[in-house]
mmCIF file of C-alpha atoms in Angstrom:
data_model
loop_
_atom_site.group_PDB
_atom_site.id
_atom_site.type_symbol
_atom_site.label_atom_id
_atom_site.label_comp_id
_atom_site.label_asym_id
_atom_site.label_seq_id
_atom_site.Cartn_x
_atom_site.Cartn_y
_atom_site.Cartn_z
ATOM 1 C CA MET H 26 133.547 110.920 185.795
ATOM 2 C CA ARG H 27 134.898 113.788 187.904
ATOM 3 C CA ILE H 28 138.683 113.803 188.165
ATOM 4 C CA LEU H 29 140.917 116.006 190.298
ATOM 5 C CA HIS H 30 144.667 116.301 189.661
ATOM 6 C CA ILE H 31 146.847 118.010 192.277
ATOM 7 C CA VAL H 32 150.366 119.415 191.832
ATOM 8 C CA PRO H 33 152.507 121.534 194.163
ATOM 9 C CA ASN H 34 152.918 124.202 191.448
ATOM 10 C CA LEU H 35 153.600 124.536 187.741
ATOM 11 C CA SER H 36 157.351 124.944 187.636
ATOM 12 C CA LYS H 37 159.070 123.756 184.464
ATOM 13 C CA GLY H 38 159.381 119.991 184.790
ATOM 14 C CA GLY H 39 158.291 116.661 183.392
ATOM 15 C CA ALA H 40 155.775 115.887 186.150
ATOM 16 C CA GLU H 41 154.089 119.262 185.853
ATOM 17 C CA ARG H 42 153.963 119.073 182.073
ATOM 18 C CA LEU H 43 152.471 115.575 182.153
ATOM 19 C CA ALA H 44 149.765 116.655 184.623
ATOM 20 C CA LEU H 45 148.870 119.522 182.286
ATOM 21 C CA ASP H 46 148.776 117.275 179.233
ATOM 22 C CA ILE H 47 146.609 114.719 181.027
ATOM 23 C CA CYS H 48 144.106 117.362 182.128
ATOM 24 C CA THR H 49 144.042 118.925 178.670
ATOM 25 C CA GLU H 50 143.274 115.557 177.077
ATOM 26 C CA LEU H 51 140.737 114.611 179.774
ATOM 27 C CA SER H 52 138.932 117.896 179.171
ATOM 28 C CA SER H 53 138.260 116.835 175.580
ATOM 29 C CA ARG H 54 136.615 113.568 176.618
ATOM 30 C CA SER H 55 132.859 113.184 176.750
ATOM 31 C CA GLY H 56 131.477 112.506 180.211
ATOM 32 C CA VAL H 57 134.651 113.645 181.984
ATOM 33 C CA LYS H 58 135.092 116.733 184.155
ATOM 34 C CA ALA H 59 138.762 117.340 185.003
ATOM 35 C CA VAL H 60 140.265 119.995 187.262
ATOM 36 C CA LEU H 61 143.934 120.709 187.927
ATOM 37 C CA VAL H 62 144.704 122.243 191.333
ATOM 38 C CA ALA H 63 148.054 123.786 192.258
ATOM 39 C CA LEU H 64 148.970 124.347 195.898
ATOM 40 C CA ASN H 65 150.870 127.566 195.175
ATOM 41 C CA PRO H 66 150.549 130.081 192.333
ATOM 42 C CA HIS H 67 153.944 129.668 190.626
ATOM 43 C CA ASN H 68 153.072 128.963 186.978
ATOM 44 C CA GLU H 69 155.523 128.682 184.098
ATOM 45 C CA TYR H 70 152.879 127.161 181.821
ATOM 46 C CA SER H 71 150.341 129.996 181.740
ATOM 47 C CA ASP H 72 149.590 129.475 178.035
ATOM 48 C CA PHE H 73 148.571 125.877 178.736
ATOM 49 C CA THR H 74 146.425 126.514 181.803
ATOM 50 C CA LYS H 75 144.135 128.832 179.809
ATOM 51 C CA ALA H 76 142.735 125.784 178.037
ATOM 52 C CA ILE H 77 141.729 123.793 181.149
ATOM 53 C CA ASP H 78 139.911 124.194 184.455
ATOM 54 C CA TYR H 79 142.872 125.265 186.575
ATOM 55 C CA ARG H 80 142.677 126.455 190.183
ATOM 56 C CA VAL H 81 145.223 127.669 192.710
ATOM 57 C CA ILE H 82 144.302 126.688 196.269
ATOM 58 C CA PRO H 83 147.120 127.686 198.657
ATOM 59 C CA SER H 84 147.656 124.713 200.959
ATOM 60 C CA LYS H 85 150.368 123.310 203.221
ATOM 61 C CA TYR H 86 151.000 120.262 205.338
ATOM 62 C CA ILE H 87 154.395 120.313 207.017
ATOM 63 C CA PRO H 88 154.689 117.663 209.734
ATOM 64 C CA SER H 89 156.770 118.235 212.826
ATOM 65 C CA LEU H 90 158.469 115.799 215.179
ATOM 66 C CA ARG H 91 157.902 118.356 217.945
ATOM 67 C CA GLY H 92 154.159 118.508 217.490
ATOM 68 C CA LYS H 93 154.154 121.891 215.727
ATOM 69 C CA ALA H 94 152.936 120.810 212.318
ATOM 70 C CA VAL H 95 151.840 123.432 209.791
ATOM 71 C CA VAL H 96 148.389 122.412 208.587
ATOM 72 C CA GLU H 97 146.651 124.652 206.062
ATOM 73 C CA ILE H 98 144.372 122.297 204.134
ATOM 74 C CA GLU H 99 140.814 123.454 204.857
ATOM 75 C CA ALA H 100 140.398 125.375 201.577
ATOM 76 C CA LEU H 101 141.464 122.305 199.600
ATOM 77 C CA ALA H 102 139.253 120.061 201.729
ATOM 78 C CA GLN H 103 136.251 122.324 201.078
ATOM 79 C CA PHE H 104 136.930 122.348 197.339
ATOM 80 C CA ILE H 105 137.105 118.540 197.302
ATOM 81 C CA ARG H 106 133.831 118.281 199.220
ATOM 82 C CA ASP H 107 132.172 120.681 196.784
ATOM 83 C CA PHE H 108 133.641 119.137 193.603
ATOM 84 C CA LYS H 109 132.886 115.555 194.713
ATOM 85 C CA PRO H 110 135.596 113.871 192.610
ATOM 86 C CA ASP H 111 135.432 110.226 191.630
ATOM 87 C CA VAL H 112 139.245 110.206 191.308
ATOM 88 C CA ILE H 113 141.944 112.191 193.137
ATOM 89 C CA HIS H 114 145.321 111.935 191.412
ATOM 90 C CA SER H 115 148.358 113.599 192.995
ATOM 91 C CA HIS H 116 151.771 114.426 191.523
ATOM 92 C CA LEU H 117 155.024 114.897 193.493
ATOM 93 C CA PHE H 118 155.707 114.579 197.201
ATOM 94 C CA GLU H 119 154.322 117.893 198.465
ATOM 95 C CA ALA H 120 150.984 117.142 196.824
ATOM 96 C CA GLU H 121 151.063 113.695 198.444
ATOM 97 C CA MET H 122 151.501 115.119 201.928
ATOM 98 C CA VAL H 123 148.836 117.779 201.568
ATOM 99 C CA SER H 124 146.141 115.807 199.768
ATOM 100 C CA ARG H 125 146.401 112.606 201.822
ATOM 101 C CA HIS H 126 145.578 114.529 204.973
ATOM 102 C CA VAL H 127 142.229 115.599 203.576
ATOM 103 C CA ALA H 128 139.580 113.158 204.752
ATOM 104 C CA TYR H 129 137.460 112.218 201.734
ATOM 105 C CA GLY H 130 136.330 108.641 201.338
ATOM 106 C CA ASN H 131 134.258 108.817 198.162
ATOM 107 C CA ALA H 132 137.091 108.829 195.612
ATOM 108 C CA LYS H 133 139.690 106.496 194.211
ATOM 109 C CA TRP H 134 143.118 107.851 195.161
ATOM 110 C CA PHE H 135 146.159 107.630 192.872
ATOM 111 C CA SER H 136 149.770 108.647 193.518
ATOM 112 C CA HIS H 137 151.836 109.329 190.402
ATOM 113 C CA CYS H 138 155.329 108.006 191.103
ATOM 114 C CA HIS H 139 157.374 110.420 189.000
ATOM 115 C CA ASP H 140 160.586 109.364 190.730
ATOM 116 C CA ASN H 141 161.897 107.137 193.510
ATOM 117 C CA MET H 142 160.556 109.224 196.389
ATOM 118 C CA LYS H 143 163.226 109.011 199.062
ATOM 119 C CA GLN H 144 160.653 109.692 201.771
ATOM 120 C CA LEU H 145 159.057 106.313 201.067
ATOM 121 C CA LYS H 146 162.253 104.300 201.438
ATOM 122 C CA SER H 147 161.889 101.455 203.914
ATOM 123 C CA PHE H 148 163.792 101.423 207.203
ATOM 124 C CA SER H 149 167.583 101.532 207.151
ATOM 125 C CA TRP H 150 170.112 102.197 209.906
ATOM 126 C CA ASP H 151 170.602 105.707 208.485
ATOM 127 C CA VAL H 152 167.351 106.586 210.230
ATOM 128 C CA LEU H 153 169.173 106.352 213.577
ATOM 129 C CA THR H 154 172.168 108.459 212.553
ATOM 130 C CA SER H 155 170.830 111.066 210.120
ATOM 131 C CA LYS H 156 168.291 113.779 210.932
ATOM 132 C CA VAL H 157 167.214 113.949 207.286
ATOM 133 C CA ALA H 158 166.720 110.177 207.082
ATOM 134 C CA PHE H 159 164.800 110.180 210.375
ATOM 135 C CA THR H 160 162.510 112.964 209.120
ATOM 136 C CA ASP H 161 161.922 111.108 205.867
ATOM 137 C CA TYR H 162 161.048 107.963 207.778
ATOM 138 C CA TYR H 163 158.614 109.887 209.991
ATOM 139 C CA GLU H 164 156.913 111.292 206.888
ATOM 140 C CA ARG H 165 156.809 107.794 205.429
ATOM 141 C CA ARG H 166 154.896 106.513 208.456
ATOM 142 C CA LEU H 167 152.392 109.360 208.147
ATOM 143 C CA LEU H 168 151.849 108.688 204.455
ATOM 144 C CA LEU H 169 151.534 104.926 204.809
ATOM 145 C CA LYS H 170 148.828 105.438 207.419
ATOM 146 C CA ALA H 171 147.002 107.819 205.058
ATOM 147 C CA TYR H 172 147.460 105.448 202.099
ATOM 148 C CA SER H 173 145.870 102.627 204.084
ATOM 149 C CA LYS H 174 142.832 104.735 204.917
ATOM 150 C CA CYS H 175 142.139 105.668 201.287
ATOM 151 C CA SER H 176 143.117 102.333 199.648
ATOM 152 C CA ASN H 177 145.709 104.190 197.619
ATOM 153 C CA SER H 178 146.941 103.078 194.198
ATOM 154 C CA PHE H 179 150.275 103.989 192.602
ATOM 155 C CA ILE H 180 151.266 104.714 189.007
ATOM 156 C CA ALA H 181 154.946 104.053 188.288
ATOM 157 C CA ILE H 182 156.426 105.744 185.210
ATOM 158 C CA SER H 183 159.159 103.169 184.540
ATOM 159 C CA LYS H 184 160.186 99.654 185.498
ATOM 160 C CA HIS H 185 163.025 101.173 187.541
ATOM 161 C CA THR H 186 160.555 103.220 189.594
ATOM 162 C CA GLN H 187 158.064 100.370 189.854
ATOM 163 C CA ASP H 188 160.783 98.135 191.306
ATOM 164 C CA TYR H 189 161.631 100.831 193.855
ATOM 165 C CA PHE H 190 158.052 101.030 195.100
ATOM 166 C CA LEU H 191 157.631 97.263 195.085
ATOM 167 C CA SER H 192 160.754 97.011 197.251
ATOM 168 C CA ASN H 193 159.857 99.789 199.686
ATOM 169 C CA LEU H 194 156.097 99.740 200.195
ATOM 170 C CA PRO H 195 154.423 97.232 202.527
ATOM 171 C CA LEU H 196 152.982 94.058 201.002
ATOM 172 C CA GLN H 197 149.402 95.350 201.259
ATOM 173 C CA PHE H 198 150.086 97.858 198.445
ATOM 174 C CA ARG H 199 152.053 95.717 196.037
ATOM 175 C CA ASP H 200 149.091 94.661 193.903
ATOM 176 C CA ARG H 201 148.161 98.359 193.567
ATOM 177 C CA ILE H 202 151.396 99.522 191.898
ATOM 178 C CA PHE H 203 150.754 99.887 188.174
ATOM 179 C CA LEU H 204 153.290 100.553 185.422
ATOM 180 C CA LEU H 205 152.192 103.214 182.942
ATOM 181 C CA HIS H 206 154.905 104.879 180.889
ATOM 182 C CA ASN H 207 154.635 108.651 180.521
ATOM 183 C CA ALA H 208 153.426 110.254 177.305
ATOM 184 C CA ILE H 209 153.807 113.400 175.224
ATOM 185 C CA ARG H 210 151.746 115.533 172.873
ATOM 186 C CA PHE H 211 153.301 113.768 169.905
ATOM 187 C CA HIS H 212 152.103 116.147 167.188
ATOM 188 C CA ALA H 213 153.460 119.204 169.014
ATOM 189 C CA PHE H 214 156.976 117.858 168.463
ATOM 190 C CA ASN H 215 156.451 115.851 165.290
ATOM 191 C CA ALA H 216 154.969 118.856 163.489
ATOM 192 C CA VAL H 217 158.480 120.303 163.121
ATOM 193 C CA CYS H 218 160.023 116.980 162.101
ATOM 194 C CA SER H 219 161.740 117.086 158.724
ATOM 195 C CA VAL H 220 163.969 114.658 156.843
ATOM 196 C CA LYS H 221 166.995 114.565 159.122
ATOM 197 C CA GLU H 222 170.639 114.691 158.206
ATOM 198 C CA CYS H 223 173.581 114.428 160.568
ATOM 199 C CA THR H 224 175.585 117.163 158.862
ATOM 200 C CA PRO H 225 176.308 119.554 160.318
ATOM 201 C CA LEU H 226 176.632 117.742 163.645
ATOM 202 C CA HIS H 227 174.241 119.668 165.864
ATOM 203 C CA LEU H 228 173.598 118.248 169.337
ATOM 204 C CA VAL H 229 170.849 119.380 171.686
ATOM 205 C CA ASN H 230 170.013 118.806 175.354
ATOM 206 C CA VAL H 231 167.032 119.997 177.415
ATOM 207 C CA GLY H 232 166.838 120.008 181.208
ATOM 208 C CA SER H 233 167.219 121.849 184.470
ATOM 209 C CA PHE H 234 170.812 122.601 185.399
ATOM 210 C CA VAL H 235 170.962 120.513 188.563
ATOM 211 C CA ALA H 236 173.497 117.923 189.692
ATOM 212 C CA LYS H 237 171.659 114.803 188.484
ATOM 213 C CA LYS H 238 171.307 116.227 184.956
ATOM 214 C CA ASN H 239 175.110 116.282 184.739
ATOM 215 C CA GLN H 240 175.485 118.789 181.858
ATOM 216 C CA GLN H 241 179.153 119.335 182.722
ATOM 217 C CA PHE H 242 179.763 115.899 181.199
ATOM 218 C CA LEU H 243 178.427 117.107 177.840
ATOM 219 C CA VAL H 244 180.998 119.898 177.855
ATOM 220 C CA ASP H 245 183.684 117.202 178.137
ATOM 221 C CA VAL H 246 182.102 115.296 175.253
ATOM 222 C CA VAL H 247 182.175 118.350 172.989
ATOM 223 C CA HIS H 248 185.761 118.988 174.059
ATOM 224 C CA CYS H 249 186.618 115.462 172.859
ATOM 225 C CA LEU H 250 184.922 116.065 169.517
ATOM 226 C CA VAL H 251 186.653 119.404 169.000
ATOM 227 C CA LYS H 252 190.043 117.803 169.702
ATOM 228 C CA LYS H 253 189.212 115.338 166.907
ATOM 229 C CA ASN H 254 188.621 118.327 164.577
ATOM 230 C CA ILE H 255 184.895 117.561 164.339
ATOM 231 C CA ALA H 256 182.664 120.486 163.399
ATOM 232 C CA VAL H 257 180.094 120.314 166.194
ATOM 233 C CA LYS H 258 177.533 122.521 167.880
ATOM 234 C CA LEU H 259 175.806 121.796 171.210
ATOM 235 C CA THR H 260 172.754 123.719 172.438
ATOM 236 C CA MET H 261 171.770 123.140 176.079
ATOM 237 C CA LEU H 262 168.315 124.478 176.922
ATOM 238 C CA GLY H 263 167.116 125.123 180.452
ATOM 239 C CA ASP H 264 168.081 126.929 183.612
ATOM 240 C CA GLY H 265 169.030 126.127 187.181
ATOM 241 C CA ILE H 266 171.571 126.596 189.942
ATOM 242 C CA LEU H 267 174.418 124.974 187.986
ATOM 243 C CA ARG H 268 173.966 126.817 184.705
ATOM 244 C CA LYS H 269 176.557 129.419 185.644
ATOM 245 C CA ALA H 270 179.085 126.712 186.559
ATOM 246 C CA VAL H 271 178.548 124.966 183.211
ATOM 247 C CA GLN H 272 179.028 128.239 181.358
ATOM 248 C CA GLU H 273 182.237 128.885 183.298
ATOM 249 C CA LYS H 274 183.537 125.470 182.242
ATOM 250 C CA VAL H 275 182.657 126.222 178.622
ATOM 251 C CA ASN H 276 184.585 129.482 178.863
ATOM 252 C CA LYS H 277 187.563 127.881 180.599
ATOM 253 C CA LEU H 278 187.923 125.291 177.828
ATOM 254 C CA GLY H 279 187.475 127.902 175.113
ATOM 255 C CA LEU H 280 184.356 126.233 173.710
ATOM 256 C CA GLU H 281 182.131 129.305 173.420
ATOM 257 C CA GLN H 282 181.816 128.946 169.628
ATOM 258 C CA TYR H 283 180.719 125.312 169.981
ATOM 259 C CA ILE H 284 178.359 125.397 172.994
ATOM 260 C CA SER H 285 175.443 127.737 173.693
ATOM 261 C CA LEU H 286 173.175 127.969 176.758
ATOM 262 C CA PRO H 287 170.085 130.002 175.783
ATOM 263 C CA GLY H 288 168.252 129.327 179.079
ATOM 264 C CA ASN H 289 164.554 128.502 179.243
ATOM 265 C CA VAL H 290 162.877 128.908 175.861
ATOM 266 C CA ALA H 291 159.255 128.705 174.756
ATOM 267 C CA ASN H 292 159.919 127.055 171.395
ATOM 268 C CA VAL H 293 161.654 123.804 172.351
ATOM 269 C CA PRO H 294 160.198 121.933 169.334
ATOM 270 C CA GLN H 295 161.890 124.414 167.001
ATOM 271 C CA TYR H 296 165.271 123.842 168.649
ATOM 272 C CA LEU H 297 164.784 120.085 168.326
ATOM 273 C CA SER H 298 163.921 120.455 164.654
ATOM 274 C CA GLU H 299 167.223 122.238 164.015
ATOM 275 C CA ALA H 300 169.340 119.552 165.724
ATOM 276 C CA SER H 301 170.558 116.181 164.480
ATOM 277 C CA ILE H 302 171.166 114.145 167.687
ATOM 278 C CA TYR H 303 169.736 114.430 171.189
ATOM 279 C CA VAL H 304 172.335 113.919 173.932
ATOM 280 C CA HIS H 305 171.351 113.074 177.504
ATOM 281 C CA SER H 306 173.779 113.094 180.411
ATOM 282 C CA ALA H 307 171.566 112.506 183.473
ATOM 283 C CA THR H 308 173.036 110.110 186.024
ATOM 284 C CA TYR H 309 169.528 109.445 187.383
ATOM 285 C CA GLU H 310 166.489 109.593 185.118
ATOM 286 C CA PRO H 311 163.132 108.287 186.400
ATOM 287 C CA PHE H 312 161.803 108.125 182.832
ATOM 288 C CA GLY H 313 162.776 110.903 180.419
ATOM 289 C CA LEU H 314 159.851 112.670 178.730
ATOM 290 C CA VAL H 315 162.299 114.862 176.846
ATOM 291 C CA LEU H 316 163.727 111.768 175.152
ATOM 292 C CA LEU H 317 160.310 110.981 173.675
ATOM 293 C CA GLU H 318 159.920 114.604 172.579
ATOM 294 C CA ALA H 319 163.276 114.484 170.817
ATOM 295 C CA MET H 320 162.369 111.187 169.130
ATOM 296 C CA ALA H 321 159.076 112.673 167.947
ATOM 297 C CA ALA H 322 161.141 115.382 166.243
ATOM 298 C CA GLY H 323 163.203 112.663 164.516
ATOM 299 C CA LEU H 324 166.302 112.710 166.712
ATOM 300 C CA PRO H 325 168.193 109.533 167.613
ATOM 301 C CA ILE H 326 169.399 109.525 171.227
ATOM 302 C CA VAL H 327 172.828 109.103 172.770
ATOM 303 C CA SER H 328 172.381 108.838 176.537
ATOM 304 C CA LEU H 329 173.909 107.708 179.773
ATOM 305 C CA ASP H 330 172.007 104.999 181.636
ATOM 306 C CA GLY H 331 169.903 106.822 184.234
ATOM 307 C CA GLY H 332 167.742 103.861 185.256
ATOM 308 C CA GLY H 333 164.260 104.762 184.031
ATOM 309 C CA ASN H 334 165.357 105.620 180.504
ATOM 310 C CA ARG H 335 166.124 101.927 179.935
ATOM 311 C CA ASP H 336 162.391 101.653 179.200
ATOM 312 C CA ILE H 337 162.655 104.139 176.328
ATOM 313 C CA ILE H 338 165.946 103.577 174.528
ATOM 314 C CA GLU H 339 166.157 100.458 172.393
ATOM 315 C CA GLU H 340 169.851 99.908 171.773
ATOM 316 C CA GLY H 341 170.825 100.502 168.173
ATOM 317 C CA GLU H 342 167.206 101.122 167.164
ATOM 318 C CA ASN H 343 166.330 104.603 168.434
ATOM 319 C CA GLY H 344 169.571 105.395 170.233
ATOM 320 C CA TYR H 345 172.490 104.253 172.334
ATOM 321 C CA LEU H 346 172.403 103.786 176.110
ATOM 322 C CA LEU H 347 175.863 103.965 177.673
ATOM 323 C CA THR H 348 176.640 102.543 181.107
ATOM 324 C CA GLU H 349 180.075 104.152 181.443
ATOM 325 C CA GLN H 350 180.399 107.883 182.029
ATOM 326 C CA ASN H 351 183.322 108.306 179.670
ATOM 327 C CA PRO H 352 183.449 111.314 177.272
ATOM 328 C CA GLU H 353 185.473 109.381 174.680
ATOM 329 C CA ILE H 354 182.986 106.505 174.558
ATOM 330 C CA PHE H 355 180.079 108.942 174.376
ATOM 331 C CA ALA H 356 181.757 110.877 171.556
ATOM 332 C CA THR H 357 182.407 107.631 169.687
ATOM 333 C CA ALA H 358 178.694 106.764 169.791
ATOM 334 C CA ILE H 359 177.859 110.187 168.361
ATOM 335 C CA LEU H 360 180.410 109.782 165.580
ATOM 336 C CA LYS H 361 179.070 106.317 164.741
ATOM 337 C CA LEU H 362 175.717 107.904 163.957
ATOM 338 C CA ALA H 363 177.261 110.829 162.114
ATOM 339 C CA ALA H 364 179.416 108.627 159.891
ATOM 340 C CA ASP H 365 176.685 106.312 158.608
ATOM 341 C CA LYS H 366 173.851 108.058 156.756
ATOM 342 C CA VAL H 367 171.860 104.843 156.306
ATOM 343 C CA LEU H 368 172.087 103.971 159.993
ATOM 344 C CA TYR H 369 171.200 107.521 160.988
ATOM 345 C CA ARG H 370 168.139 107.614 158.708
ATOM 346 C CA LYS H 371 166.969 104.227 159.985
ATOM 347 C CA MET H 372 167.305 105.266 163.641
ATOM 348 C CA SER H 373 165.625 108.623 163.017
ATOM 349 C CA ASP H 374 162.617 106.947 161.381
ATOM 350 C CA TYR H 375 162.353 104.372 164.151
ATOM 351 C CA ALA H 376 162.586 107.094 166.816
ATOM 352 C CA VAL H 377 159.543 108.841 165.316
ATOM 353 C CA ALA H 378 157.574 105.596 165.116
ATOM 354 C CA TYR H 379 158.491 104.754 168.705
ATOM 355 C CA ALA H 380 157.473 108.173 170.052
ATOM 356 C CA ARG H 381 154.142 107.963 168.221
ATOM 357 C CA GLN H 382 153.222 105.006 170.447
ATOM 358 C CA HIS H 383 153.514 107.289 173.479
ATOM 359 C CA ASP H 384 151.002 109.943 172.480
ATOM 360 C CA ILE H 385 148.919 111.489 175.262
ATOM 361 C CA ALA H 386 145.630 110.403 173.652
ATOM 362 C CA SER H 387 146.318 106.660 173.864
ATOM 363 C CA TYR H 388 147.930 107.196 177.281
ATOM 364 C CA THR H 389 144.738 108.814 178.561
ATOM 365 C CA ASP H 390 142.698 105.859 177.313
ATOM 366 C CA LYS H 391 144.849 103.584 179.477
ATOM 367 C CA LEU H 392 144.622 105.963 182.424
ATOM 368 C CA LEU H 393 140.831 106.051 182.277
ATOM 369 C CA GLN H 394 140.779 102.247 182.208
ATOM 370 C CA LEU H 395 142.957 102.251 185.298
ATOM 371 C CA TYR H 396 140.621 104.690 187.064
ATOM 372 C CA GLN H 397 137.673 102.447 186.249
ATOM 373 C CA LYS H 398 139.231 99.215 187.517
#
């Protein structure tokens, strides 16, 4: 079986990391030839791409309402004709737009629904009053036409995302929307797992500093804990446009000795191994790969309800899922774990067992079955 995965680029992110892990695992399978193509050369995973067949094929498809579309897809089209894939599997919206305008009828086409793509939202009156909504709707019409031509299938990463696509795609596609939870390289994170203790209280968070990740809320949580005279440390890994604003808030509240922001780091598993609880503040979370990674390292989770992470967090078993964005309530959940060593040990053990079920090897078995349907 010849399988082509397509991503816009390899920026740091869950979708990009999953595509890499899938291609790495596929490359180890007998009778499978897998290639990962990026549409631009930005690559923050260079150590990983050395182990797979990875190509950069600069390509663009930017539609225009004025008839001045940017179409640069011939190099990708030629590669597809030469490679002759049995499966073409795209990740993220840009890859959708580019790949679906390559005419190739000899493959099964799959769209990986890593989030609730706003461009595929069904008609609403906003289309008539908002330029952005009108553009999205125009792109939707283009994609739906392309999806029909290639008998497209969809892989939803959570029940929340599956429901979105079931609600917004035409009826003809609804029996082609499959739920397949994301997966991780379990042993990469479990290898650093040790017998966990909740003292000292060391919290960790990983994610891009963007609005939906909501790290400012975690600063408020630590502020609550400090006011209760709790010895706490929070490490927030990642970078992004709001990192500076979060650091300024830390400084304003005088929390520099309690909160650190190291930026992007290569050794995330090591940071997880040194922590005791994973805290997650995202207001919207399509799934939450990082939650599985933290569980694999033995960390119970305290998280806000972001939608997709309802599929991962089993209340009171591997973590707590909080519906109210209240720092006091969030801090109370953390302290509940910290105060009960038996409860903490039980939840840590269950978190590891739960994450083990989401290893990339078993995931790839399911994916290959889906390709072969």
